[in-house]
Coordinates of C-alpha atoms in Angstrom, one line a residue:
Chain A
M1 CA 102.4 114.1 82.1
G2 CA 104.1 117.3 83.3
Q3 CA 107.0 115.7 85.2
E4 CA 109.2 112.7 84.3
F5 CA 110.2 110.4 87.1
K6 CA 112.9 107.9 87.4
E7 CA 111.8 104.4 86.7
V8 CA 113.1 101.2 88.3
R9 CA 112.3 97.7 87.1
E10 CA 112.5 94.7 89.5
S11 CA 111.8 91.1 88.9
A12 CA 111.2 88.2 91.3
D13 CA 109.2 85.0 91.6
I14 CA 107.2 86.3 94.5
L15 CA 106.2 89.9 95.3
I16 CA 104.7 90.6 98.7
V17 CA 103.0 93.9 99.3
G18 CA 103.1 94.9 102.9
G19 CA 105.8 94.5 105.5
G20 CA 103.7 93.9 108.5
I21 CA 103.4 90.6 110.4
A22 CA 101.5 88.7 107.7
G23 CA 103.8 89.8 104.8
L24 CA 107.0 89.2 106.7
V25 CA 105.9 85.8 107.9
A26 CA 104.8 84.9 104.3
A27 CA 108.2 86.0 102.9
V28 CA 110.2 83.9 105.4
S29 CA 107.8 80.9 105.0
A30 CA 108.1 81.1 101.2
K31 CA 111.9 81.1 101.4
E32 CA 112.0 78.2 103.8
K33 CA 109.7 76.2 101.6
N34 CA 111.5 77.1 98.3
P35 CA 114.9 78.7 98.9
D36 CA 115.4 79.0 95.2
A37 CA 112.5 81.4 94.8
S38 CA 113.3 85.1 94.8
V39 CA 111.2 87.1 97.1
I40 CA 110.6 90.9 97.3
V41 CA 108.7 92.7 100.1
V42 CA 107.5 96.2 99.4
E43 CA 106.3 98.3 102.3
K44 CA 104.9 101.8 102.0
Q45 CA 106.4 102.8 105.4
V46 CA 109.3 100.8 107.0
C47 CA 109.4 97.0 107.2
G48 CA 109.3 95.9 110.8
Y49 CA 107.7 99.2 112.0
G50 CA 104.7 99.6 109.8
G51 CA 101.5 97.5 110.2
K52 CA 99.6 97.0 113.4
A53 CA 101.3 94.1 115.2
N54 CA 103.8 96.3 117.0
K55 CA 101.3 98.9 118.2
G56 CA 98.5 96.9 119.5
G57 CA 98.0 95.0 122.7
G58 CA 100.3 92.3 121.5
V59 CA 97.8 89.6 122.4
L60 CA 98.2 86.2 120.9
Q61 CA 95.4 83.7 120.9
Y62 CA 96.4 80.4 122.4
F63 CA 94.5 77.1 122.3
D64 CA 95.5 74.4 124.8
L65 CA 95.5 71.5 122.4
E66 CA 96.4 69.1 125.2
H67 CA 93.0 69.7 126.7
M68 CA 90.8 70.4 123.7
K69 CA 90.5 69.4 120.1
P70 CA 90.3 71.9 117.2
E71 CA 86.8 70.5 116.5
D72 CA 85.7 71.8 119.9
F73 CA 86.6 75.3 119.1
V74 CA 85.1 75.1 115.6
E75 CA 81.8 74.1 117.2
Y76 CA 81.9 76.9 119.8
H77 CA 82.9 79.4 117.1
A78 CA 80.2 78.4 114.6
H79 CA 77.5 78.8 117.3
A80 CA 78.7 81.8 119.2
V81 CA 80.9 83.9 116.8
G82 CA 80.8 83.0 113.2
C83 CA 77.0 82.2 113.2
Y84 CA 77.3 79.5 110.5
L85 CA 78.7 81.8 107.9
G86 CA 82.3 80.6 108.5
D87 CA 84.4 78.3 106.5
Q88 CA 84.7 75.6 109.2
E89 CA 87.5 73.8 107.4
T90 CA 89.8 76.8 107.3
M91 CA 89.0 77.5 111.0
K92 CA 89.9 74.0 112.0
K93 CA 93.2 74.2 110.1
Y94 CA 93.9 77.5 112.0
V95 CA 93.3 76.1 115.4
A96 CA 95.2 72.8 114.7
M97 CA 98.3 74.9 113.7
N98 CA 98.3 76.8 116.9
N99 CA 101.3 75.2 118.6
E100 CA 103.3 75.0 115.3
M101 CA 102.8 78.7 114.7
I102 CA 104.0 79.7 118.1
D103 CA 107.0 77.4 117.8
R104 CA 107.9 78.8 114.4
L105 CA 107.5 82.4 115.6
E106 CA 109.9 81.6 118.4
G107 CA 112.3 80.0 116.0
W108 CA 112.3 83.2 114.0
G109 CA 113.4 85.1 117.1
V110 CA 110.0 86.5 118.2
V111 CA 109.8 86.9 122.0
I112 CA 106.6 85.2 123.4
P113 CA 106.5 85.2 127.2
K114 CA 104.4 82.2 128.1
V115 CA 102.1 84.0 130.5
K116 CA 98.8 82.4 129.9
M117 CA 95.6 84.3 130.6
P118 CA 92.1 83.0 130.0
T119 CA 90.0 84.9 127.4
G120 CA 87.1 82.5 126.6
P121 CA 85.7 79.1 127.0
M122 CA 88.6 77.5 125.1
T123 CA 91.1 80.2 124.6
F124 CA 93.9 81.8 126.4
M125 CA 96.1 84.7 125.5
F126 CA 99.9 85.0 125.5
G127 CA 101.5 88.4 125.5
I128 CA 103.8 88.7 122.5
D129 CA 106.4 91.5 122.7
L130 CA 105.8 94.4 120.3
D131 CA 109.1 94.0 118.4
S132 CA 107.9 90.9 116.6
C133 CA 107.9 92.6 113.2
I134 CA 111.5 93.9 113.7
K135 CA 112.5 90.3 114.5
M136 CA 110.7 89.0 111.4
T137 CA 112.4 91.7 109.2
A138 CA 115.8 90.5 110.5
Q139 CA 114.8 87.0 109.6
C140 CA 113.7 88.1 106.1
R141 CA 117.2 89.7 105.5
K142 CA 118.9 86.5 106.8
N143 CA 116.8 84.4 104.4
G144 CA 117.7 86.6 101.4
V145 CA 114.4 88.4 101.0
K146 CA 114.8 91.8 99.2
L147 CA 113.1 94.6 101.1
F148 CA 111.9 98.0 99.8
D149 CA 110.8 100.7 102.3
K150 CA 108.7 103.8 101.5
V151 CA 107.5 102.4 98.3
T152 CA 103.7 102.0 97.8
V153 CA 102.1 99.7 95.3
S154 CA 99.3 101.4 93.5
D155 CA 98.0 98.7 91.1
L156 CA 98.4 95.1 90.0
L157 CA 99.7 94.0 86.6
T158 CA 97.9 91.3 84.7
D159 CA 98.8 89.1 81.8
N160 CA 96.0 87.2 80.1
G161 CA 93.9 86.9 83.2
K162 CA 96.9 86.0 85.4
I163 CA 98.9 88.2 87.8
A164 CA 102.1 89.5 86.3
G165 CA 103.4 91.9 89.0
A166 CA 102.5 95.3 90.3
V167 CA 103.4 99.0 89.9
G168 CA 104.0 101.6 92.5
Y169 CA 106.0 104.7 93.5
S170 CA 108.4 106.0 96.1
L171 CA 106.9 108.2 98.8
L172 CA 110.3 110.0 99.1
D173 CA 111.2 110.9 95.5
G174 CA 108.4 109.7 93.3
T175 CA 110.5 107.0 91.6
F176 CA 108.1 104.7 89.6
Y177 CA 108.5 101.0 90.2
V178 CA 107.5 98.1 88.0
F179 CA 107.7 94.8 89.7
Q180 CA 107.4 91.7 87.5
A181 CA 106.4 88.6 89.5
K182 CA 104.7 85.3 89.0
A183 CA 102.9 85.5 92.3
V184 CA 101.8 88.6 94.2
M185 CA 100.6 88.6 97.8
L186 CA 98.6 91.5 99.2
A187 CA 99.4 91.8 102.9
T188 CA 98.3 95.4 103.0
G189 CA 95.9 95.4 106.0
S190 CA 92.3 96.2 106.3
Q191 CA 90.2 99.3 105.7
N192 CA 90.0 101.4 108.8
Y193 CA 89.0 104.7 107.3
R194 CA 91.7 106.7 109.1
V195 CA 89.6 106.9 112.2
S196 CA 91.2 105.5 115.3
E197 CA 94.8 105.9 116.3
M198 CA 96.2 102.4 116.5
W199 CA 94.4 101.3 113.3
S200 CA 94.9 104.5 111.4
N201 CA 97.2 103.0 108.8
G202 CA 94.6 100.6 107.5
R203 CA 93.5 102.5 104.4
G204 CA 92.4 99.8 102.0
D205 CA 94.7 100.6 99.1
G206 CA 95.6 97.0 98.6
I207 CA 91.9 96.0 98.7
A208 CA 91.2 98.7 96.1
A209 CA 94.1 97.5 93.9
A210 CA 92.7 93.9 94.0
Y211 CA 89.2 95.2 93.2
R212 CA 90.3 97.2 90.2
A213 CA 92.2 94.2 88.9
G214 CA 88.9 92.2 89.1
A215 CA 89.5 90.1 92.2
E216 CA 86.4 88.9 94.0
M217 CA 85.5 90.3 97.4
R218 CA 83.5 88.4 100.1
N219 CA 81.9 89.5 103.4
A220 CA 82.5 93.2 102.8
E221 CA 79.4 93.9 105.0
F222 CA 81.1 92.4 108.0
G223 CA 83.9 95.0 108.0
N224 CA 82.9 97.4 110.8
F225 CA 84.4 96.6 114.1
G226 CA 83.7 99.1 116.8
Q227 CA 84.1 99.2 120.5
L228 CA 83.6 101.5 123.5
F229 CA 86.1 104.2 124.0
Q230 CA 86.4 106.8 126.8
K231 CA 84.7 109.9 125.7
E232 CA 87.4 112.3 126.9
S233 CA 90.7 110.5 126.2
F234 CA 89.6 108.2 123.5
H235 CA 91.2 105.4 125.4
E236 CA 89.8 102.0 124.4
C237 CA 87.9 100.2 127.2
V238 CA 89.0 96.6 127.1
F239 CA 86.4 94.5 128.9
G240 CA 84.4 97.7 129.6
E241 CA 81.2 96.4 128.1
N242 CA 80.7 94.1 131.1
N243 CA 80.1 97.2 133.3
M244 CA 77.9 99.6 131.4
Y245 CA 75.4 101.9 133.3
N246 CA 73.0 104.5 132.1
K247 CA 72.4 107.9 133.7
L248 CA 69.6 106.4 135.9
G249 CA 72.2 104.2 137.4
E250 CA 70.8 101.0 135.8
N251 CA 73.1 98.2 134.8
V252 CA 72.5 98.0 131.1
T253 CA 75.0 95.3 130.4
K254 CA 72.5 92.8 131.7
N255 CA 70.2 93.7 128.8
F256 CA 72.5 92.0 126.3
R257 CA 74.8 89.7 128.3
R258 CA 74.1 87.3 131.1
F259 CA 77.7 87.0 132.4
S260 CA 81.0 88.7 131.9
E261 CA 82.8 87.9 128.7
S262 CA 86.2 88.7 127.4
D263 CA 84.9 88.7 123.9
I264 CA 83.6 91.9 122.3
S265 CA 80.1 92.1 120.8
A266 CA 78.3 94.5 118.5
T267 CA 75.3 94.1 120.9
A268 CA 77.1 96.5 123.4
I269 CA 77.2 99.2 120.7
R270 CA 73.5 98.5 120.0
E271 CA 72.8 98.9 123.7
W272 CA 74.6 102.3 123.8
Y273 CA 72.6 103.4 120.8
E274 CA 69.2 102.3 122.2
Q275 CA 69.9 103.8 125.6
M276 CA 70.9 107.1 124.0
S277 CA 67.9 107.1 121.8
E278 CA 65.6 106.6 124.7
G279 CA 67.1 109.5 126.5
K280 CA 68.7 107.3 129.2
G281 CA 72.3 108.2 128.2
P282 CA 75.1 109.0 128.6
I283 CA 76.5 105.6 129.3
Y284 CA 79.2 105.2 132.0
L285 CA 81.4 102.4 133.0
H286 CA 81.7 101.3 136.6
I287 CA 85.2 100.0 136.5
P288 CA 88.1 99.8 138.9
K289 CA 91.5 101.0 137.8
R290 CA 92.4 101.1 134.2
G291 CA 94.2 98.1 132.6
G292 CA 94.7 98.0 128.9
A293 CA 95.2 94.8 126.9
G294 CA 98.9 95.2 126.7
G295 CA 99.9 97.3 129.7
G296 CA 100.6 96.4 133.3
G297 CA 100.5 93.1 135.1
P298 CA 102.5 90.0 134.3
M299 CA 102.4 90.7 130.6
G300 CA 103.9 94.1 130.9
D301 CA 106.8 93.0 132.9
A302 CA 107.5 90.1 130.5
R303 CA 107.6 92.4 127.5
P304 CA 110.2 95.1 127.9
Y305 CA 109.8 96.4 124.4
G306 CA 106.0 96.6 124.6
Q307 CA 106.1 98.1 128.1
A308 CA 107.9 101.2 126.8
F309 CA 105.1 101.8 124.4
W310 CA 102.2 101.0 126.7
S311 CA 103.6 103.1 129.6
L312 CA 103.0 106.2 127.5
Q313 CA 99.5 105.3 126.5
N314 CA 98.0 105.9 130.0
L315 CA 99.9 109.1 130.6
G316 CA 97.5 111.6 132.2
E317 CA 94.4 110.0 130.6
E318 CA 93.0 108.4 133.7
E319 CA 92.6 111.9 135.2
M320 CA 90.7 113.0 132.2
D321 CA 88.3 110.1 132.4
Q322 CA 87.0 110.6 135.9
E323 CA 83.4 110.4 134.7
N324 CA 84.1 107.3 132.7
E325 CA 81.6 108.2 130.0
V326 CA 82.0 105.9 127.0
V327 CA 81.1 106.2 123.3
P328 CA 81.3 103.8 120.4
G329 CA 84.3 104.4 118.1
L330 CA 84.5 102.9 114.7
V331 CA 87.7 100.9 114.2
G332 CA 86.7 99.5 110.8
E333 CA 88.6 96.3 109.7
Q334 CA 86.9 95.6 106.4
S335 CA 89.0 92.7 105.0
P336 CA 87.2 91.4 102.0
I337 CA 89.7 90.0 99.5
R338 CA 88.4 86.6 98.7
V339 CA 90.9 83.8 99.3
D340 CA 90.6 80.0 99.5
G341 CA 92.2 77.8 102.1
D342 CA 95.6 78.2 100.5
M343 CA 95.2 82.0 100.6
A344 CA 94.9 82.2 96.8
A345 CA 92.6 84.9 95.5
S346 CA 90.3 84.6 92.5
I347 CA 92.9 85.8 90.0
P348 CA 95.6 83.2 89.3
G349 CA 98.8 84.2 90.9
L350 CA 97.2 86.6 93.3
F351 CA 97.4 85.7 97.0
A352 CA 96.5 87.6 100.2
A353 CA 97.2 87.3 103.9
G354 CA 96.4 89.0 107.2
D355 CA 93.8 91.7 107.5
S356 CA 93.4 92.4 103.8
C357 CA 91.5 89.1 103.5
Y358 CA 90.4 87.9 106.9
C359 CA 86.7 88.2 106.2
G360 CA 87.4 87.3 102.5
S361 CA 88.8 84.0 103.6
G362 CA 85.4 83.1 105.0
A363 CA 87.0 81.5 108.0
P364 CA 85.6 83.8 110.7
G365 CA 82.1 84.0 109.4
A366 CA 79.9 86.8 110.6
V367 CA 82.5 89.0 112.3
P368 CA 84.9 91.7 111.3
A369 CA 88.6 91.1 111.2
P370 CA 90.2 90.6 114.6
P371 CA 89.6 91.4 117.3
G372 CA 86.3 90.6 115.7
R373 CA 84.9 88.9 118.8
N374 CA 87.9 86.9 119.9
R375 CA 90.7 89.0 121.3
G376 CA 94.1 87.8 120.3
S377 CA 93.2 86.3 117.0
G378 CA 94.6 89.2 114.9
I379 CA 98.3 88.5 115.0
L380 CA 97.9 84.8 115.0
N381 CA 95.5 84.8 112.1
A382 CA 98.0 86.9 110.2
V383 CA 100.8 84.4 111.1
F384 CA 98.5 81.6 109.9
A385 CA 97.7 83.2 106.6
G386 CA 101.3 84.2 106.2
I387 CA 102.6 80.7 106.6
V388 CA 99.9 79.1 104.5
G389 CA 100.0 81.7 101.8
G390 CA 103.8 81.9 101.8
E391 CA 104.1 78.2 101.3
S392 CA 101.4 78.2 98.7
M393 CA 103.2 80.8 96.6
A394 CA 106.5 78.9 97.0
E395 CA 104.8 75.9 95.4
F396 CA 102.9 77.9 92.8
V397 CA 106.0 79.6 91.4
K398 CA 107.7 76.2 90.9
T399 CA 105.4 75.3 88.0
A400 CA 104.0 78.7 87.0
A401 CA 104.9 79.9 83.5
D402 CA 106.9 83.1 83.1
V403 CA 104.8 86.2 82.9
N404 CA 105.0 89.2 80.6
V405 CA 104.6 92.8 81.5
C406 CA 102.3 94.7 79.2
E407 CA 103.9 98.1 78.5
E408 CA 100.6 99.6 77.5
Q409 CA 99.1 98.6 80.9
V410 CA 102.2 99.9 82.7
A411 CA 101.8 103.3 81.0
K412 CA 98.1 103.5 81.8
L413 CA 98.6 102.6 85.5
K414 CA 101.5 105.0 85.7
A415 CA 99.3 107.8 84.4
D416 CA 96.6 106.8 86.9
A417 CA 99.0 106.9 89.8
Y418 CA 100.5 110.3 89.1
Q419 CA 97.2 111.9 88.0
P420 CA 96.6 113.8 91.3
L421 CA 100.0 115.5 90.9
N422 CA 99.0 116.9 87.5
L423 CA 95.9 118.7 88.4
E424 CA 96.0 122.5 88.4
E425 CA 93.4 122.7 91.1
G426 CA 91.2 120.3 93.0
V427 CA 90.0 119.1 96.3
T428 CA 92.1 117.5 99.1
A429 CA 92.0 113.9 100.2
V430 CA 90.6 115.1 103.5
D431 CA 87.6 116.6 101.7
V432 CA 86.7 113.2 100.4
I433 CA 87.6 111.2 103.6
D434 CA 85.4 113.7 105.6
I435 CA 82.4 112.6 103.6
V436 CA 83.3 108.9 104.0
Q437 CA 83.8 109.3 107.8
E438 CA 80.5 111.1 108.1
I439 CA 78.8 108.1 106.6
M440 CA 80.8 105.3 108.3
C441 CA 81.6 106.6 111.8
P442 CA 78.1 106.9 113.3
C443 CA 77.3 103.5 114.7
E444 CA 73.7 103.6 113.3
N445 CA 75.2 103.6 109.8
S446 CA 77.9 101.0 110.1
I447 CA 77.0 98.7 113.1
I448 CA 73.2 99.0 113.8
M449 CA 71.8 99.6 110.3
S450 CA 68.4 100.1 108.6
Q451 CA 67.5 100.4 105.0
H452 CA 66.3 104.0 105.5
R453 CA 69.7 105.1 106.8
L454 CA 71.7 103.0 104.3
D455 CA 69.8 104.7 101.5
I456 CA 70.6 108.1 102.9
C457 CA 74.3 107.0 103.1
L458 CA 74.3 105.8 99.6
R459 CA 73.0 109.2 98.4
K460 CA 75.6 110.9 100.5
L461 CA 78.3 108.7 99.1
E462 CA 77.5 110.1 95.6
K463 CA 79.0 113.4 96.8
A464 CA 82.3 111.6 97.5
K465 CA 82.2 109.7 94.2
A466 CA 81.8 112.9 92.3
L467 CA 85.1 114.1 93.7
L468 CA 87.1 111.0 92.5
G469 CA 89.6 112.1 90.0
K470 CA 89.6 115.6 91.3
I471 CA 91.8 115.1 94.3
K472 CA 94.9 117.3 93.9
A473 CA 98.3 116.3 95.4
N474 CA 101.3 118.6 95.9
D475 CA 103.8 115.8 96.6
F476 CA 104.1 112.1 96.8
H477 CA 102.8 111.8 100.3
E478 CA 99.6 113.6 99.2
M479 CA 99.5 111.4 96.1
L480 CA 99.3 108.4 98.4
G481 CA 96.6 110.2 100.4
A482 CA 94.6 110.7 97.3
H483 CA 94.8 107.0 96.4
E484 CA 93.8 106.0 100.0
A485 CA 90.8 108.4 99.9
E486 CA 89.7 106.6 96.7
A487 CA 90.1 103.3 98.4
M488 CA 87.9 104.5 101.3
V489 CA 85.2 105.5 98.9
L490 CA 85.3 102.1 97.4
S491 CA 85.2 100.3 100.7
C492 CA 82.3 102.4 101.9
E493 CA 80.3 101.7 98.7
M494 CA 81.0 97.9 99.1
H495 CA 79.8 98.1 102.7
L496 CA 76.6 100.1 102.0
K497 CA 75.6 98.0 99.0
A498 CA 76.3 94.6 100.6
A499 CA 74.7 95.7 103.8
S500 CA 71.6 96.8 101.9
M501 CA 71.4 93.4 100.3
R502 CA 71.7 91.3 103.5
H503 CA 68.1 91.2 104.9
E504 CA 68.9 89.8 108.3
S505 CA 71.0 90.2 111.4
R506 CA 73.9 87.8 111.9
G507 CA 76.7 87.9 114.4
W508 CA 78.4 91.3 114.2
F509 CA 76.0 92.4 111.5
L510 CA 72.9 94.1 113.0
R511 CA 69.9 95.5 111.2
E512 CA 67.0 97.2 113.0
D513 CA 64.6 96.3 110.2
F514 CA 65.7 92.7 110.0
P515 CA 66.5 91.8 113.6
L516 CA 66.6 88.0 113.2
M517 CA 69.1 85.6 111.8
D518 CA 67.6 84.0 108.7
N519 CA 69.1 80.6 108.1
E520 CA 66.5 79.8 105.4
N521 CA 67.4 82.6 103.0
W522 CA 70.8 84.0 104.2
L523 CA 73.2 81.2 104.7
K524 CA 74.9 83.0 101.9
W525 CA 78.1 84.9 101.1
I526 CA 77.8 88.2 99.2
I527 CA 80.4 88.4 96.5
V528 CA 81.4 91.9 95.2
K529 CA 83.2 92.2 92.0
N530 CA 84.3 94.9 89.5
V531 CA 82.8 93.9 86.1
D532 CA 83.9 96.3 83.4
G533 CA 83.9 99.2 85.9
E534 CA 80.5 98.3 87.5
M535 CA 80.2 97.1 91.0
T536 CA 78.3 93.8 90.9
L537 CA 76.9 91.9 93.9
T538 CA 75.9 88.3 93.8
T539 CA 75.3 85.6 96.4
E540 CA 76.8 82.2 96.9
D541 CA 75.4 79.5 99.2
V542 CA 77.6 78.6 102.2
P543 CA 78.3 74.9 101.8
I544 CA 76.8 74.2 105.2
D545 CA 76.0 70.6 104.3
K546 CA 79.7 69.7 104.2
Y547 CA 80.5 71.4 107.5
P548 CA 80.1 69.5 110.8
V549 CA 78.4 72.3 112.7
K550 CA 74.9 73.3 111.5
P551 CA 72.4 75.9 112.6
L552 CA 70.1 74.9 115.5
G553 CA 66.9 76.4 113.9
P554 CA 65.7 78.9 111.3
H555 CA 66.8 81.9 113.5
S556 CA 69.6 80.5 115.7
Chain B
M1 CA 92.0 111.2 113.1
L2 CA 91.4 113.8 110.3
H3 CA 91.3 117.2 111.9
T4 CA 93.7 116.6 114.7
N5 CA 95.8 119.3 116.3
N6 CA 98.6 117.3 117.9
K7 CA 102.0 118.7 118.3
I8 CA 105.4 117.0 118.4
E9 CA 108.1 118.6 120.6
Y10 CA 111.6 117.7 119.6
N11 CA 114.8 118.4 121.5
P12 CA 117.8 117.9 119.2
E13 CA 120.3 118.2 122.0
N14 CA 120.4 114.5 122.9
C15 CA 119.5 113.2 119.5
V16 CA 122.0 110.6 118.2
G17 CA 120.6 110.3 114.7
C18 CA 119.4 106.7 115.1
Q19 CA 116.4 107.2 112.8
L20 CA 114.1 105.1 115.0
C21 CA 111.5 107.9 115.2
Y22 CA 111.4 108.2 111.5
K23 CA 111.1 104.4 111.1
A24 CA 108.5 104.2 113.8
C25 CA 106.0 106.5 112.2
F26 CA 103.5 104.2 110.4
I27 CA 101.7 107.0 108.6
D28 CA 104.6 109.0 107.1
V29 CA 104.3 112.0 109.4
I30 CA 108.1 111.9 110.1
R31 CA 110.7 112.2 107.4
W32 CA 114.5 112.1 107.7
D33 CA 117.0 114.8 107.0
A34 CA 120.1 112.8 105.9
E35 CA 122.4 115.9 106.0
K36 CA 121.5 117.1 109.4
K37 CA 120.9 113.5 110.7
Q38 CA 117.7 114.7 112.3
P39 CA 114.0 113.9 111.9
I40 CA 111.7 116.3 110.0
F41 CA 108.2 116.5 111.4
K42 CA 106.7 117.1 108.0
Y43 CA 103.0 116.1 108.2
V44 CA 102.2 116.8 111.8
D45 CA 98.6 117.7 111.0
E46 CA 98.1 114.0 110.3
C47 CA 99.7 112.7 113.5
A48 CA 97.4 110.1 115.0
H49 CA 99.2 110.3 118.3
C50 CA 100.1 106.6 118.6
R51 CA 103.3 107.9 120.4
Y52 CA 105.4 105.1 118.9
C53 CA 108.1 107.6 117.9
Q54 CA 108.2 108.8 121.5
A55 CA 108.4 105.2 122.8
M56 CA 111.2 104.4 120.4
C57 CA 113.4 107.3 121.3
K58 CA 116.0 106.0 123.8
K59 CA 117.2 109.6 124.4
G60 CA 113.9 111.2 125.3
C61 CA 114.0 113.7 122.5
I62 CA 110.4 113.5 121.5
N63 CA 107.2 114.5 123.3
V64 CA 103.9 114.1 121.6
I65 CA 101.4 116.7 122.9
I66 CA 97.9 115.5 122.2
D67 CA 95.0 117.9 121.7
Y68 CA 92.2 115.7 122.9
S69 CA 89.6 118.3 122.2
A70 CA 90.2 118.2 118.4
Q71 CA 89.4 114.5 118.1
S72 CA 86.0 113.1 117.2
W73 CA 84.5 109.7 116.7
R74 CA 81.7 111.5 114.7
Q75 CA 79.0 109.9 116.8
S76 CA 76.0 112.2 116.8
F77 CA 76.0 112.5 120.6
D78 CA 74.0 115.7 120.7
M79 CA 71.2 114.2 118.7
Y80 CA 70.5 111.7 121.5
R81 CA 70.9 113.9 124.6

């Protein structure tokens, strides 16, 4: 290695990677459950400001448990959203904890104006103010959690098949960090391929670290959330798919939806694609005045912090969008780290929470990470996984044996991390991400798929894979960019291979060549795993017999 | 948001050195100059124009100027027209 860097060693019972809402909630929950446990949170940007919870609509799913039972929602969700691929037990646990989660958030200082707006047959949404992560960061400090900002974790450490910690580096000065820990949680967000603005920090580096360490991935093929955006301003069109018209003036929403819904569906993207293919595009929205998920109305007034953010988002854009032409935009949201109902991953000592493992938890079934189909489930699912995972880790470390750091492993992972800095010449991270985006962004490759196109994409991906190890970085920021680009190639490969395997359409997952749901052959999860450097894909039956809600027929 | 061409205007006159713009940037576009107590807009070519830095600045020092024409969802629109 050409350059030597300062090295820092840290040790704790629990290491949480990611200082967004899931990681911060997990840290506070772990400390509340086991105050003796030492807890570190490492965030590659700044705790309280990174992540997505403070830049989105701030929509919080709410179940009125006085008028409905968790079982009612599980039944609706299995039929209409998860399409029988979901872990119904985890879903029930999530709904049952709704009121407790909201109470605990408020107890930690998070502002939740109780303005209730209906979003579905059984759900409402609350507006949460967008400083929730700042409040949670303050709570972490109060509870004695140690926080590191601008430090990114590049790989996990293992000790005889168990987790032993993680290594990473400072974005500011390249200091190398070795964290020894009995339990590690990845709260690193989903893979969003650096496409859309609000989600552009979801770059899959935590997912890639888990994959490299040998953790199982599940539901990687359900990771492509997309929705309609204004063509000129790129402003997202919340509820826009209820009002889609083609250039002949025909209402095309009625081709895929009988009545207005607040939920989002991949069928709207398919309708856009089919109308365009038939020469009946562009597609326009016939909508009144703009109203984003987070701006204006009663929610806006009740959320002073969020209002400052959202008031900027509409600046001048409405004038640009006079035509109201819409196009699909890929958001991404692949979230495949496999976890059980306690948020434990397949490697002992490894846990995950939030959008790194939403699909991997199995709970949502056949939809991408939130908004998936249910608006408002993103933050609350992260809170759920944070509480459950934080408390699981707090218990785990009470009895877990001490772990050893293998110096040989540290040296290898350090060399891997700094490799892009040591190249004399090479390509840029953007060169690689360009290829990945060309594959993933068109909706006909990621949302409405066919084997013919998936095969072309797999061949194209070889060009990106050939560039791995050749990305040159000039500083630590670019070094992170190189690692993120590698993570995007991995996520893309998991998507293409798992999507090629699933010969059916289910929920958000649509294939032109297999248009029907196939409950006889595909009530299965696809598990992706790194076995000695090879990506292996296997299937596992969904234990539908033990769940209360079952398919209605072979195709529904 | 790969080949964007957004700009960030910064007026240091009213800047109080609170660091909120630096903290707000969730993709490391903005760094902090500890000596001058001012932001450094170091990786502007990666700015995804979330405008969180602008929203955070209580003194109105920051203005993100978005080049909408540089963005692309990479949908092959022309193929279908």
